[in-house]
mmCIF file of C-alpha atoms in Angstrom:
data_model
loop_
_atom_site.group_PDB
_atom_site.id
_atom_site.type_symbol
_atom_site.label_atom_id
_atom_site.label_comp_id
_atom_site.label_asym_id
_atom_site.label_seq_id
_atom_site.Cartn_x
_atom_site.Cartn_y
_atom_site.Cartn_z
ATOM 1 C CA MET Z 1 13.065 -37.981 -8.640
ATOM 2 C CA LYS Z 2 11.333 -35.684 -11.553
ATOM 3 C CA ARG Z 3 8.023 -36.814 -9.747
ATOM 4 C CA PHE Z 4 9.345 -35.451 -6.576
ATOM 5 C CA VAL Z 5 10.435 -31.971 -8.179
ATOM 6 C CA LEU Z 6 7.193 -31.774 -10.057
ATOM 7 C CA LEU Z 7 5.308 -32.224 -6.733
ATOM 8 C CA ILE Z 8 7.398 -29.643 -5.383
ATOM 9 C CA LEU Z 9 6.746 -27.430 -7.729
ATOM 10 C CA LEU Z 10 3.017 -27.792 -7.875
ATOM 11 C CA LEU Z 11 2.598 -27.480 -4.263
ATOM 12 C CA ALA Z 12 4.932 -24.213 -4.329
ATOM 13 C CA MET Z 13 2.576 -22.626 -6.794
ATOM 14 C CA ALA Z 14 -0.581 -24.238 -4.927
ATOM 15 C CA LEU Z 15 0.575 -22.131 -1.769
ATOM 16 C CA SER Z 16 1.383 -18.846 -3.368
ATOM 17 C CA MET Z 17 -2.036 -18.922 -4.838
ATOM 18 C CA THR Z 18 -4.017 -19.137 -1.718
ATOM 19 C CA GLY Z 19 -1.152 -20.272 0.956
ATOM 20 C CA CYS Z 20 -0.016 -18.000 3.822
ATOM 21 C CA LEU Z 21 1.308 -15.050 2.087
ATOM 22 C CA THR Z 22 -0.635 -12.737 0.167
ATOM 23 C CA VAL Z 23 0.693 -11.620 -3.583
ATOM 24 C CA THR Z 24 -0.028 -8.402 -3.989
ATOM 25 C CA GLY Z 25 0.664 -5.867 -7.486
ATOM 26 C CA GLY Z 26 -0.914 -5.382 -11.207
ATOM 27 C CA ASN Z 27 -3.193 -2.883 -12.272
ATOM 28 C CA ASP Z 28 -6.385 -4.009 -10.813
ATOM 29 C CA GLN Z 29 -8.380 -1.769 -8.726
ATOM 30 C CA PRO Z 30 -11.245 -2.035 -6.732
ATOM 31 C CA ASP Z 31 -14.541 -0.299 -7.770
ATOM 32 C CA GLU Z 32 -14.530 3.234 -6.307
ATOM 33 C CA LEU Z 33 -17.386 3.571 -3.576
ATOM 34 C CA PRO Z 34 -19.928 5.988 -3.549
ATOM 35 C CA PRO Z 35 -18.359 9.643 -1.436
ATOM 36 C CA GLU Z 36 -21.980 9.077 0.838
ATOM 37 C CA GLU Z 37 -20.892 5.534 1.833
ATOM 38 C CA GLN Z 38 -19.269 5.357 5.123
ATOM 39 C CA HIS Z 39 -16.881 3.154 6.512
ATOM 40 C CA LEU Z 40 -15.953 2.471 10.304
ATOM 41 C CA THR Z 41 -12.878 4.106 11.029
ATOM 42 C CA ALA Z 42 -11.522 4.911 14.745
ATOM 43 C CA ASP Z 43 -9.340 8.375 15.467
ATOM 44 C CA VAL Z 44 -5.469 7.655 15.172
ATOM 45 C CA ASP Z 45 -3.544 10.932 16.369
ATOM 46 C CA GLU Z 46 -0.110 11.263 14.625
ATOM 47 C CA THR Z 47 2.441 12.996 17.069
ATOM 48 C CA GLU Z 48 5.625 14.875 16.806
ATOM 49 C CA VAL Z 49 8.540 13.780 14.211
ATOM 50 C CA TRP Z 50 10.340 10.781 16.261
ATOM 51 C CA HIS Z 51 13.864 12.562 17.538
ATOM 52 C CA ARG Z 52 17.303 10.364 16.898
ATOM 53 C CA ARG Z 53 18.610 9.025 20.046
ATOM 54 C CA HIS Z 54 21.895 8.771 18.594
ATOM 55 C CA ASP Z 55 23.422 11.461 16.431
ATOM 56 C CA ASP Z 56 27.125 10.775 17.029
ATOM 57 C CA VAL Z 57 27.529 8.059 14.159
ATOM 58 C CA TRP Z 58 30.778 8.412 13.493
ATOM 59 C CA SER Z 59 32.188 8.729 16.852
ATOM 60 C CA GLY Z 60 35.132 10.987 15.536
ATOM 61 C CA GLN Z 61 37.113 8.397 13.921
ATOM 62 C CA ASP Z 62 37.741 8.605 9.827
ATOM 63 C CA GLU Z 63 36.048 5.196 9.464
ATOM 64 C CA PRO Z 64 32.593 4.451 11.036
ATOM 65 C CA GLU Z 65 33.142 2.162 14.201
ATOM 66 C CA LEU Z 66 32.124 -1.341 13.719
ATOM 67 C CA VAL Z 67 30.271 -2.791 16.477
ATOM 68 C CA SER Z 68 31.834 -4.122 19.224
ATOM 69 C CA ARG Z 69 31.772 -8.134 20.050
ATOM 70 C CA ASP Z 70 31.708 -7.453 23.737
ATOM 71 C CA PHE Z 71 28.942 -5.142 23.514
ATOM 72 C CA GLU Z 72 25.846 -5.544 20.311
ATOM 73 C CA ARG Z 73 22.601 -4.424 20.826
ATOM 74 C CA ILE Z 74 21.447 -6.579 17.648
ATOM 75 C CA SER Z 75 22.954 -10.385 17.816
ATOM 76 C CA GLY Z 76 25.236 -11.199 14.680
ATOM 77 C CA ALA Z 77 25.630 -7.186 14.080
ATOM 78 C CA ALA Z 78 29.701 -7.700 15.122
ATOM 79 C CA ALA Z 79 29.994 -10.810 13.183
ATOM 80 C CA ASN Z 80 28.415 -9.601 9.720
ATOM 81 C CA GLY Z 81 30.426 -6.138 9.832
ATOM 82 C CA MET Z 82 27.462 -3.682 11.010
ATOM 83 C CA THR Z 83 28.759 -0.523 11.939
ATOM 84 C CA VAL Z 84 27.280 1.422 15.413
ATOM 85 C CA GLY Z 85 25.530 3.865 13.525
ATOM 86 C CA GLN Z 86 23.539 1.454 11.606
ATOM 87 C CA GLU Z 87 23.010 -0.778 14.401
ATOM 88 C CA LEU Z 88 21.359 2.584 16.186
ATOM 89 C CA LEU Z 89 19.326 3.256 13.102
ATOM 90 C CA LEU Z 90 17.610 0.093 13.163
ATOM 91 C CA LEU Z 91 17.196 0.532 17.182
ATOM 92 C CA ASP Z 92 15.667 3.750 16.521
ATOM 93 C CA PHE Z 93 13.328 2.199 13.780
ATOM 94 C CA MET Z 94 11.940 -0.452 15.969
ATOM 95 C CA ASP Z 95 11.709 1.663 18.940
ATOM 96 C CA CYS Z 96 9.572 4.284 16.487
ATOM 97 C CA TYR Z 97 7.387 1.266 15.648
ATOM 98 C CA TYR Z 98 6.640 0.003 18.975
ATOM 99 C CA GLN Z 99 5.942 3.132 20.837
ATOM 100 C CA SER Z 100 3.402 3.837 17.747
ATOM 101 C CA ILE Z 101 1.403 0.704 18.300
ATOM 102 C CA SER Z 102 2.167 0.217 21.997
ATOM 103 C CA GLN Z 103 0.007 3.353 22.545
ATOM 104 C CA LEU Z 104 -2.269 3.024 18.792
ATOM 105 C CA ARG Z 105 -0.791 6.498 17.840
ATOM 106 C CA VAL Z 106 1.610 7.314 15.045
ATOM 107 C CA ILE Z 107 4.945 8.835 15.780
ATOM 108 C CA ASP Z 108 6.431 10.476 12.270
ATOM 109 C CA PRO Z 109 9.602 8.201 11.174
ATOM 110 C CA ALA Z 110 10.633 11.147 8.855
ATOM 111 C CA ASP Z 111 14.167 11.789 10.551
ATOM 112 C CA LEU Z 112 14.900 7.943 9.734
ATOM 113 C CA PHE Z 113 14.489 7.418 6.048
ATOM 114 C CA ALA Z 114 15.964 8.578 2.707
ATOM 115 C CA GLU Z 115 12.623 8.988 1.062
ATOM 116 C CA PRO Z 116 9.676 10.718 1.767
ATOM 117 C CA LYS Z 117 7.884 8.162 0.018
ATOM 118 C CA GLN Z 118 8.705 5.416 2.539
ATOM 119 C CA VAL Z 119 8.005 7.715 5.497
ATOM 120 C CA ALA Z 120 4.329 7.558 3.877
ATOM 121 C CA TYR Z 121 4.104 3.677 3.433
ATOM 122 C CA HIS Z 122 4.671 3.207 6.937
ATOM 123 C CA LYS Z 123 3.141 6.022 8.177
ATOM 124 C CA THR Z 124 0.027 4.332 6.445
ATOM 125 C CA ILE Z 125 0.934 0.533 7.551
ATOM 126 C CA TRP Z 126 1.020 1.952 11.065
ATOM 127 C CA HIS Z 127 -1.990 3.924 11.072
ATOM 128 C CA ASP Z 128 -4.394 1.228 9.644
ATOM 129 C CA LEU Z 129 -2.725 -1.226 12.401
ATOM 130 C CA CYS Z 130 -3.641 1.337 14.998
ATOM 131 C CA VAL Z 131 -7.392 1.896 13.549
ATOM 132 C CA ILE Z 132 -7.842 -2.100 13.427
ATOM 133 C CA ARG Z 133 -6.504 -2.351 16.560
ATOM 134 C CA LYS Z 134 -8.488 0.323 18.536
ATOM 135 C CA LEU Z 135 -11.752 -1.135 16.734
ATOM 136 C CA SER Z 136 -10.997 -4.368 18.722
ATOM 137 C CA PRO Z 137 -13.538 -5.713 21.100
ATOM 138 C CA ILE Z 138 -10.305 -5.666 23.730
ATOM 139 C CA ASP Z 139 -7.837 -2.867 24.959
ATOM 140 C CA LEU Z 140 -4.591 -3.480 22.752
ATOM 141 C CA THR Z 141 -3.035 -0.769 23.758
ATOM 142 C CA MET Z 142 0.529 -2.296 25.222
ATOM 143 C CA THR Z 143 1.032 -2.277 29.052
ATOM 144 C CA SER Z 144 4.604 -3.466 28.100
ATOM 145 C CA TYR Z 145 6.979 -4.838 24.962
ATOM 146 C CA SER Z 146 10.438 -6.345 24.066
ATOM 147 C CA TYR Z 147 11.807 -7.363 21.131
ATOM 148 C CA ALA Z 148 15.459 -9.216 19.689
ATOM 149 C CA LEU Z 149 16.761 -8.594 16.663
ATOM 150 C CA ARG Z 150 19.429 -11.128 15.009
ATOM 151 C CA CYS Z 151 21.433 -9.703 12.025
ATOM 152 C CA GLU Z 152 21.464 -12.563 9.417
ATOM 153 C CA SER Z 153 23.658 -10.923 6.335
ATOM 154 C CA ILE Z 154 25.020 -7.745 5.032
ATOM 155 C CA THR Z 155 25.719 -6.947 1.301
ATOM 156 C CA PRO Z 156 26.518 -4.552 -1.053
ATOM 157 C CA SER Z 157 23.289 -3.175 -3.060
ATOM 158 C CA GLU Z 158 22.680 -4.444 -6.361
ATOM 159 C CA GLU Z 159 20.980 -1.593 -7.227
ATOM 160 C CA THR Z 160 22.872 1.853 -5.661
ATOM 161 C CA GLU Z 161 26.437 1.754 -4.957
ATOM 162 C CA GLY Z 162 27.514 2.528 -1.222
ATOM 163 C CA ASP Z 163 23.900 1.201 0.031
ATOM 164 C CA VAL Z 164 23.792 -1.883 1.995
ATOM 165 C CA ASP Z 165 21.419 -4.226 2.402
ATOM 166 C CA MET Z 166 20.600 -5.773 5.824
ATOM 167 C CA VAL Z 167 18.017 -9.213 6.895
ATOM 168 C CA LEU Z 168 17.141 -9.287 10.150
ATOM 169 C CA ARG Z 169 15.333 -11.836 12.310
ATOM 170 C CA GLU Z 170 12.973 -10.263 14.943
ATOM 171 C CA SER Z 171 11.645 -12.077 17.992
ATOM 172 C CA ASN Z 172 9.490 -10.211 20.682
ATOM 173 C CA VAL Z 173 7.140 -10.144 23.241
ATOM 174 C CA THR Z 174 4.462 -8.128 23.933
ATOM 175 C CA TYR Z 175 1.772 -7.537 26.538
ATOM 176 C CA PHE Z 176 -1.677 -6.333 25.352
ATOM 177 C CA ALA Z 177 -3.802 -4.290 27.853
ATOM 178 C CA GLY Z 178 -6.734 -6.471 27.234
ATOM 179 C CA LEU Z 179 -4.998 -9.980 28.253
ATOM 180 C CA ASN Z 180 -4.680 -9.103 31.784
ATOM 181 C CA GLY Z 181 -1.083 -10.184 32.141
ATOM 182 C CA ILE Z 182 -0.924 -12.956 29.520
ATOM 183 C CA PRO Z 183 2.401 -12.601 26.923
ATOM 184 C CA SER Z 184 1.829 -12.506 23.387
ATOM 185 C CA GLU Z 185 4.836 -13.562 21.316
ATOM 186 C CA GLN Z 186 6.102 -13.651 17.543
ATOM 187 C CA PHE Z 187 9.361 -15.407 16.595
ATOM 188 C CA GLY Z 188 11.636 -15.095 13.245
ATOM 189 C CA ILE Z 189 9.861 -12.112 11.866
ATOM 190 C CA LYS Z 190 12.056 -11.353 8.639
ATOM 191 C CA HIS Z 191 12.953 -7.670 8.489
ATOM 192 C CA THR Z 192 15.087 -6.933 4.620
ATOM 193 C CA PHE Z 193 16.457 -3.220 5.084
ATOM 194 C CA THR Z 194 18.619 -0.924 2.427
ATOM 195 C CA LEU Z 195 20.738 2.044 4.150
ATOM 196 C CA ARG Z 196 22.639 4.557 2.741
ATOM 197 C CA GLY Z 197 25.174 7.109 4.377
ATOM 198 C CA VAL Z 198 24.208 10.626 4.383
ATOM 199 C CA GLY Z 199 26.255 13.015 5.708
ATOM 200 C CA ASP Z 200 27.359 11.918 8.820
ATOM 201 C CA ARG Z 201 24.456 9.642 9.546
ATOM 202 C CA TRP Z 202 23.050 6.207 8.002
ATOM 203 C CA LEU Z 203 19.392 6.756 7.171
ATOM 204 C CA ILE Z 204 16.945 4.026 5.732
ATOM 205 C CA VAL Z 205 16.112 3.743 2.264
ATOM 206 C CA ARG Z 206 13.821 0.881 2.111
ATOM 207 C CA HIS Z 207 12.491 -1.397 5.079
ATOM 208 C CA TRP Z 208 9.950 -4.257 4.370
ATOM 209 C CA SER Z 209 8.888 -7.028 6.421
ATOM 210 C CA ASP Z 210 6.577 -10.546 6.561
ATOM 211 C CA ASP Z 211 4.812 -9.237 9.833
ATOM 212 C CA ASN Z 212 1.220 -9.533 9.121
ATOM 213 C CA ALA Z 213 0.561 -6.094 8.720
ATOM 214 C CA TYR Z 214 3.296 -5.239 5.922
ATOM 215 C CA TYR Z 215 2.467 -8.141 3.523
ATOM 216 C CA SER Z 216 -0.886 -7.926 4.141
ATOM 217 C CA ALA Z 217 -1.843 -4.338 2.602
ATOM 218 C CA ASP Z 218 -2.182 -3.695 -1.115
ATOM 219 C CA TYR Z 219 -0.258 -0.060 -0.571
ATOM 220 C CA ASP Z 220 -1.090 2.491 -3.475
ATOM 221 C CA GLU Z 221 1.963 5.604 -3.538
ATOM 222 C CA GLU Z 222 -0.090 7.681 -5.369
ATOM 223 C CA THR Z 223 -3.112 8.149 -2.699
ATOM 224 C CA GLN Z 224 -0.926 7.114 0.236
ATOM 225 C CA GLN Z 225 -3.741 4.368 1.478
ATOM 226 C CA ASP Z 226 -4.127 1.051 1.538
ATOM 227 C CA ARG Z 227 -6.541 -0.025 -1.296
ATOM 228 C CA ASN Z 228 -8.304 -2.757 0.950
ATOM 229 C CA PHE Z 229 -9.125 -0.979 3.854
ATOM 230 C CA PRO Z 230 -12.464 0.296 3.426
ATOM 231 C CA ALA Z 231 -13.152 -3.091 3.246
ATOM 232 C CA ILE Z 232 -10.990 -4.158 5.639
ATOM 233 C CA THR Z 233 -12.719 -1.859 8.136
ATOM 234 C CA ASP Z 234 -16.092 -2.848 7.106
ATOM 235 C CA TYR Z 235 -15.331 -6.615 8.029
ATOM 236 C CA ILE Z 236 -14.577 -5.905 11.565
ATOM 237 C CA GLN Z 237 -18.472 -3.844 11.563
ATOM 238 C CA ALA Z 238 -19.932 -7.035 10.374
ATOM 239 C CA ARG Z 239 -18.762 -8.947 13.341
ATOM 240 C CA ARG Z 240 -19.730 -6.417 15.529
ATOM 241 C CA GLU Z 241 -23.270 -7.159 14.535
ATOM 242 C CA LEU Z 242 -22.850 -11.037 14.716
ATOM 243 C CA PRO Z 243 -24.977 -12.778 17.349
ATOM 244 C CA ARG Z 244 -23.288 -13.038 20.779
ATOM 245 C CA ASP Z 245 -26.469 -15.143 22.422
ATOM 246 C CA GLU Z 246 -25.737 -19.022 22.979
ATOM 247 C CA GLN Z 247 -25.401 -20.874 19.963
ATOM 248 C CA THR Z 248 -24.364 -24.295 18.694
ATOM 249 C CA VAL Z 249 -23.250 -26.661 16.027
ATOM 250 C CA SER Z 250 -25.231 -29.436 15.742
ATOM 251 C CA ALA Z 251 -22.650 -31.663 13.851
ATOM 252 C CA THR Z 252 -21.838 -35.020 15.795
ATOM 253 C CA ALA Z 253 -18.702 -37.879 15.131
ATOM 254 C CA ALA Z 254 -17.926 -40.881 16.613
ATOM 255 C CA HIS Z 255 -14.623 -39.702 18.065
ATOM 256 C CA PRO Z 256 -14.623 -36.316 19.718
ATOM 257 C CA TYR Z 257 -11.604 -34.170 18.710
ATOM 258 C CA ASP Z 258 -9.068 -34.000 21.231
ATOM 259 C CA ARG Z 259 -8.735 -30.611 22.068
ATOM 260 C CA ALA Z 260 -6.190 -31.020 24.939
ATOM 261 C CA ALA Z 261 -3.637 -33.020 22.877
ATOM 262 C CA ALA Z 262 -4.574 -30.101 20.165
ATOM 263 C CA ARG Z 263 -3.282 -27.343 22.373
ATOM 264 C CA GLN Z 264 -0.356 -29.552 24.047
ATOM 265 C CA TYR Z 265 1.127 -29.971 20.107
ATOM 266 C CA MET Z 266 0.843 -26.347 18.809
ATOM 267 C CA LEU Z 267 2.176 -25.177 22.361
ATOM 268 C CA SER Z 268 5.096 -27.481 21.511
ATOM 269 C CA TYR Z 269 5.815 -26.471 17.794
ATOM 270 C CA VAL Z 270 4.486 -22.752 16.991
ATOM 271 C CA GLY Z 271 8.258 -21.377 17.415
ATOM 272 C CA LYS Z 272 9.679 -24.127 16.073
ATOM 273 C CA ARG Z 273 9.245 -26.962 13.196
ATOM 274 C CA ASN Z 274 8.218 -30.901 13.487
ATOM 275 C CA GLY Z 275 11.266 -32.574 11.834
ATOM 276 C CA ASP Z 276 9.091 -35.279 11.037
ATOM 277 C CA PHE Z 277 7.330 -33.097 8.555
ATOM 278 C CA LYS Z 278 8.987 -31.123 5.363
ATOM 279 C CA ALA Z 279 8.860 -27.045 6.334
ATOM 280 C CA TYR Z 280 7.001 -25.340 3.639
ATOM 281 C CA ASP Z 281 8.066 -21.529 5.183
ATOM 282 C CA ASP Z 282 10.063 -20.899 1.507
ATOM 283 C CA TYR Z 283 6.947 -22.225 -0.851
ATOM 284 C CA GLY Z 284 4.991 -19.929 0.269
ATOM 285 C CA GLY Z 285 4.474 -20.663 4.372
ATOM 286 C CA ASN Z 286 4.029 -23.245 6.623
ATOM 287 C CA CYS Z 287 0.529 -22.071 8.867
ATOM 288 C CA MET Z 288 -1.920 -24.414 6.912
ATOM 289 C CA ASN Z 289 0.794 -27.463 7.434
ATOM 290 C CA PHE Z 290 1.568 -26.508 10.878
ATOM 291 C CA GLY Z 291 -3.189 -26.723 11.505
ATOM 292 C CA SER Z 292 -2.914 -30.318 9.783
ATOM 293 C CA GLN Z 293 -0.513 -31.489 12.375
ATOM 294 C CA VAL Z 294 -2.233 -30.014 14.970
ATOM 295 C CA LEU Z 295 -5.502 -32.029 14.122
ATOM 296 C CA LEU Z 296 -3.456 -35.058 13.418
ATOM 297 C CA SER Z 297 -2.211 -34.529 16.758
ATOM 298 C CA GLY Z 298 -5.812 -34.115 18.012
ATOM 299 C CA GLY Z 299 -6.680 -37.408 16.612
ATOM 300 C CA ILE Z 300 -7.653 -36.558 13.029
ATOM 301 C CA PRO Z 301 -6.611 -39.347 10.770
ATOM 302 C CA MET Z 302 -5.060 -39.022 7.906
ATOM 303 C CA ASP Z 303 -7.461 -39.662 4.755
ATOM 304 C CA THR Z 304 -5.690 -41.846 2.242
ATOM 305 C CA SER Z 305 -8.979 -42.353 0.401
ATOM 306 C CA GLY Z 306 -8.361 -39.530 -1.953
ATOM 307 C CA GLY Z 307 -5.863 -38.449 -4.075
ATOM 308 C CA TYR Z 308 -3.601 -35.193 -4.673
ATOM 309 C CA GLU Z 309 -6.892 -32.880 -4.495
ATOM 310 C CA THR Z 310 -9.054 -34.823 -2.181
ATOM 311 C CA GLY Z 311 -6.992 -36.966 0.450
ATOM 312 C CA TRP Z 312 -5.646 -35.350 3.686
ATOM 313 C CA TYR Z 313 -2.256 -36.933 4.589
ATOM 314 C CA TRP Z 314 1.583 -36.363 4.581
ATOM 315 C CA TYR Z 315 3.877 -38.963 4.711
ATOM 316 C CA SER Z 316 6.543 -36.984 3.090
ATOM 317 C CA ALA Z 317 7.082 -34.214 0.600
ATOM 318 C CA SER Z 318 6.400 -36.417 -2.776
ATOM 319 C CA GLN Z 319 4.196 -37.831 -0.600
ATOM 320 C CA THR Z 320 0.955 -35.523 0.692
ATOM 321 C CA THR Z 321 -2.046 -33.517 -0.576
ATOM 322 C CA LEU Z 322 -2.807 -29.885 -1.617
ATOM 323 C CA PRO Z 323 -5.846 -30.040 1.553
ATOM 324 C CA TRP Z 324 -2.706 -30.765 3.854
ATOM 325 C CA VAL Z 325 -0.701 -27.786 3.213
ATOM 326 C CA ASN Z 326 -2.948 -25.388 1.298
ATOM 327 C CA VAL Z 327 -5.704 -23.050 3.181
ATOM 328 C CA GLY Z 328 -8.336 -23.136 -0.135
ATOM 329 C CA TRP Z 329 -7.733 -27.040 -0.608
ATOM 330 C CA PHE Z 330 -8.074 -27.300 2.990
ATOM 331 C CA LEU Z 331 -11.606 -25.635 3.102
ATOM 332 C CA GLU Z 332 -12.984 -27.558 0.468
ATOM 333 C CA TYR Z 333 -12.009 -30.819 1.517
ATOM 334 C CA ALA Z 334 -13.199 -29.866 5.430
ATOM 335 C CA ALA Z 335 -16.512 -29.032 3.848
ATOM 336 C CA ALA Z 336 -16.967 -31.887 1.197
ATOM 337 C CA GLU Z 337 -19.663 -34.388 2.853
ATOM 338 C CA ARG Z 338 -18.062 -38.019 3.802
ATOM 339 C CA GLU Z 339 -18.524 -41.063 5.658
ATOM 340 C CA HIS Z 340 -15.374 -41.359 7.072
ATOM 341 C CA GLY Z 341 -12.762 -39.123 8.721
ATOM 342 C CA LEU Z 342 -12.757 -35.617 9.753
ATOM 343 C CA VAL Z 343 -16.126 -34.119 10.634
ATOM 344 C CA ALA Z 344 -15.884 -30.241 10.519
ATOM 345 C CA VAL Z 345 -17.980 -27.303 10.265
ATOM 346 C CA VAL Z 346 -16.862 -24.499 7.851
ATOM 347 C CA ASN Z 347 -18.064 -21.109 8.100
ATOM 348 C CA ALA Z 348 -19.338 -21.981 11.632
ATOM 349 C CA PRO Z 349 -20.999 -18.979 13.493
ATOM 350 C CA TYR Z 350 -17.814 -17.189 14.344
ATOM 351 C CA PHE Z 351 -18.079 -17.600 18.018
ATOM 352 C CA THR Z 352 -18.668 -20.719 18.561
ATOM 353 C CA GLY Z 353 -14.753 -21.469 18.223
ATOM 354 C CA GLU Z 354 -13.048 -23.763 21.047
ATOM 355 C CA THR Z 355 -9.437 -24.656 21.226
ATOM 356 C CA GLY Z 356 -7.945 -26.439 18.925
ATOM 357 C CA ASP Z 357 -10.447 -25.080 16.075
ATOM 358 C CA ILE Z 358 -8.982 -23.545 12.651
ATOM 359 C CA ILE Z 359 -9.341 -19.708 11.918
ATOM 360 C CA THR Z 360 -8.753 -18.895 8.419
ATOM 361 C CA MET Z 361 -8.440 -15.271 7.083
ATOM 362 C CA GLY Z 362 -7.532 -12.795 4.559
ATOM 363 C CA VAL Z 363 -8.690 -9.747 2.737
ATOM 364 C CA GLU Z 364 -10.834 -10.613 -0.013
ATOM 365 C CA GLU Z 365 -11.586 -14.024 0.964
ATOM 366 C CA PRO Z 366 -10.800 -15.854 4.351
ATOM 367 C CA ALA Z 367 -7.982 -18.221 2.600
ATOM 368 C CA ASN Z 368 -4.944 -16.401 3.010
ATOM 369 C CA HIS Z 369 -3.588 -18.309 6.644
ATOM 370 C CA THR Z 370 -4.653 -20.163 8.894
ATOM 371 C CA THR Z 371 -4.498 -20.216 12.527
ATOM 372 C CA VAL Z 372 -5.390 -22.386 15.311
ATOM 373 C CA ILE Z 373 -7.338 -21.446 18.581
ATOM 374 C CA LEU Z 374 -5.187 -21.421 21.853
ATOM 375 C CA ASP Z 375 -7.336 -19.971 24.030
ATOM 376 C CA THR Z 376 -10.922 -18.166 23.761
ATOM 377 C CA ILE Z 377 -11.038 -14.490 25.180
ATOM 378 C CA LYS Z 378 -14.618 -13.573 27.165
ATOM 379 C CA ASP Z 379 -16.758 -10.543 28.715
ATOM 380 C CA GLU Z 380 -17.957 -10.622 31.906
ATOM 381 C CA ASN Z 381 -20.826 -12.209 31.113
ATOM 382 C CA GLY Z 382 -18.985 -15.183 29.801
ATOM 383 C CA ALA Z 383 -19.438 -14.109 25.792
ATOM 384 C CA VAL Z 384 -16.696 -14.928 23.795
ATOM 385 C CA VAL Z 385 -15.225 -12.118 22.758
ATOM 386 C CA ASP Z 386 -12.225 -12.858 20.688
ATOM 387 C CA TYR Z 387 -9.518 -15.752 20.657
ATOM 388 C CA LEU Z 388 -5.928 -16.402 21.409
ATOM 389 C CA LEU Z 389 -3.849 -17.859 18.497
ATOM 390 C CA CYS Z 390 -1.265 -19.838 17.273
ATOM 391 C CA SER Z 391 0.140 -19.998 13.725
ATOM 392 C CA ASN Z 392 3.368 -20.580 11.363
ATOM 393 C CA THR Z 393 4.934 -18.123 9.213
ATOM 394 C CA ALA Z 394 4.821 -15.807 10.737
ATOM 395 C CA ASP Z 395 5.120 -17.564 13.914
ATOM 396 C CA LEU Z 396 2.754 -16.229 16.708
ATOM 397 C CA ARG Z 397 1.541 -17.833 20.048
ATOM 398 C CA ASN Z 398 -1.062 -16.149 22.329
ATOM 399 C CA PHE Z 399 -1.416 -13.722 19.936
ATOM 400 C CA PRO Z 400 -5.444 -11.874 19.906
ATOM 401 C CA ALA Z 401 -6.890 -12.506 16.379
ATOM 402 C CA SER Z 402 -8.052 -8.605 16.250
ATOM 403 C CA ALA Z 403 -4.522 -7.711 16.330
ATOM 404 C CA TYR Z 404 -4.624 -9.303 12.830
ATOM 405 C CA TYR Z 405 -4.409 -7.043 9.726
ATOM 406 C CA TYR Z 406 -6.256 -9.915 8.402
ATOM 407 C CA THR Z 407 -9.956 -8.631 9.638
ATOM 408 C CA ASN Z 408 -11.823 -11.461 7.006
ATOM 409 C CA ARG Z 409 -12.344 -14.241 9.141
ATOM 410 C CA GLN Z 410 -13.460 -17.757 8.935
ATOM 411 C CA LEU Z 411 -14.065 -20.313 11.807
ATOM 412 C CA THR Z 412 -13.646 -24.310 11.172
ATOM 413 C CA LYS Z 413 -15.375 -25.940 13.928
ATOM 414 C CA ILE Z 414 -13.499 -29.228 14.283
ATOM 415 C CA ILE Z 415 -15.783 -31.875 15.515
ATOM 416 C CA GLY Z 416 -13.810 -35.444 15.481
ATOM 417 C CA TRP Z 417 -13.781 -38.123 13.014
ATOM 418 C CA ASN Z 418 -15.989 -41.061 11.679
ATOM 419 C CA ASP Z 419 -14.402 -44.599 11.520
#
């Protein structure tokens, strides 16, 4: 039992260091760039302030009206005691966000927040995401979107009397203009809100989400900028300059990777977890665990010749290895020379990817998050320009690589395996 607990703690530490999630904070500052150095950018308009759609929060009653079980716009709202005013505020926030990123312009959400600092933070994240998507090789405006929210909990805030904390989960379907009718889906995105009653209205005190743009940004309140954003756009510029002519990868294997089987598996488990494996969402992220499962389904055999740091297998929570569940450790494992088992090319030419190959990504290093290629996106000449990805934590299906806030990306090409 002690060994099991120790292993879980070690895995949690490793996942948090180079797993699916980025931990920000501290006093480290990037080197300042010379004023004359220019970075890639795109014009993003800022529109008028978002106007609340529902101002009559209290409905003329002595107490706020509770959401009816017969009509709730957010599932679980009635069961958790949400008021109509709270529900409508959350929907206003979501619509303001989606109408901003759907047209790649920023609508000022000032009327939804109690604190100017939170307004500035959200405008920065939305602006930077719009810049990234405007610089995409495909059109990432949205022709339509839909989302569903589920309320998981409502509790009194421990920080300020009268405030309430809410945890919600979001799933959505978006149609990007450049995908010709292919839906891109996200599942189970966590949102945490703190709301405050001000006068006859509710306002947002704080909002945080594990959606990619929010947890990837290293936001500086003083400058109201993402400290990493110049580098983020530099990675886009560097990828634009990569060769687009016919490229090949010379590695071979005795047994080819079964890409069709890998594709079928990722579509089956991108929005849920396979009960035969432990889910590591609460230990830093399930992304590499999902990627390893996809490779296994495509025929790559587990490697039991190595141990905790050099093997690649999962039998139970107490019988697994770091390369199976951790992005950085997997990249080291895949790059190592071996006679038997996995044959892969780490940091292969980016535009040589195929279904079932791994794309890792991050900010300073492309080792924060693992995704798996579902399909390629090609231009009119048949050249690959982007990828549709699947991932866990967050759970994404048919999601364009260029829509990610993570722009530092690396391809690991899976060739097959040797006996």
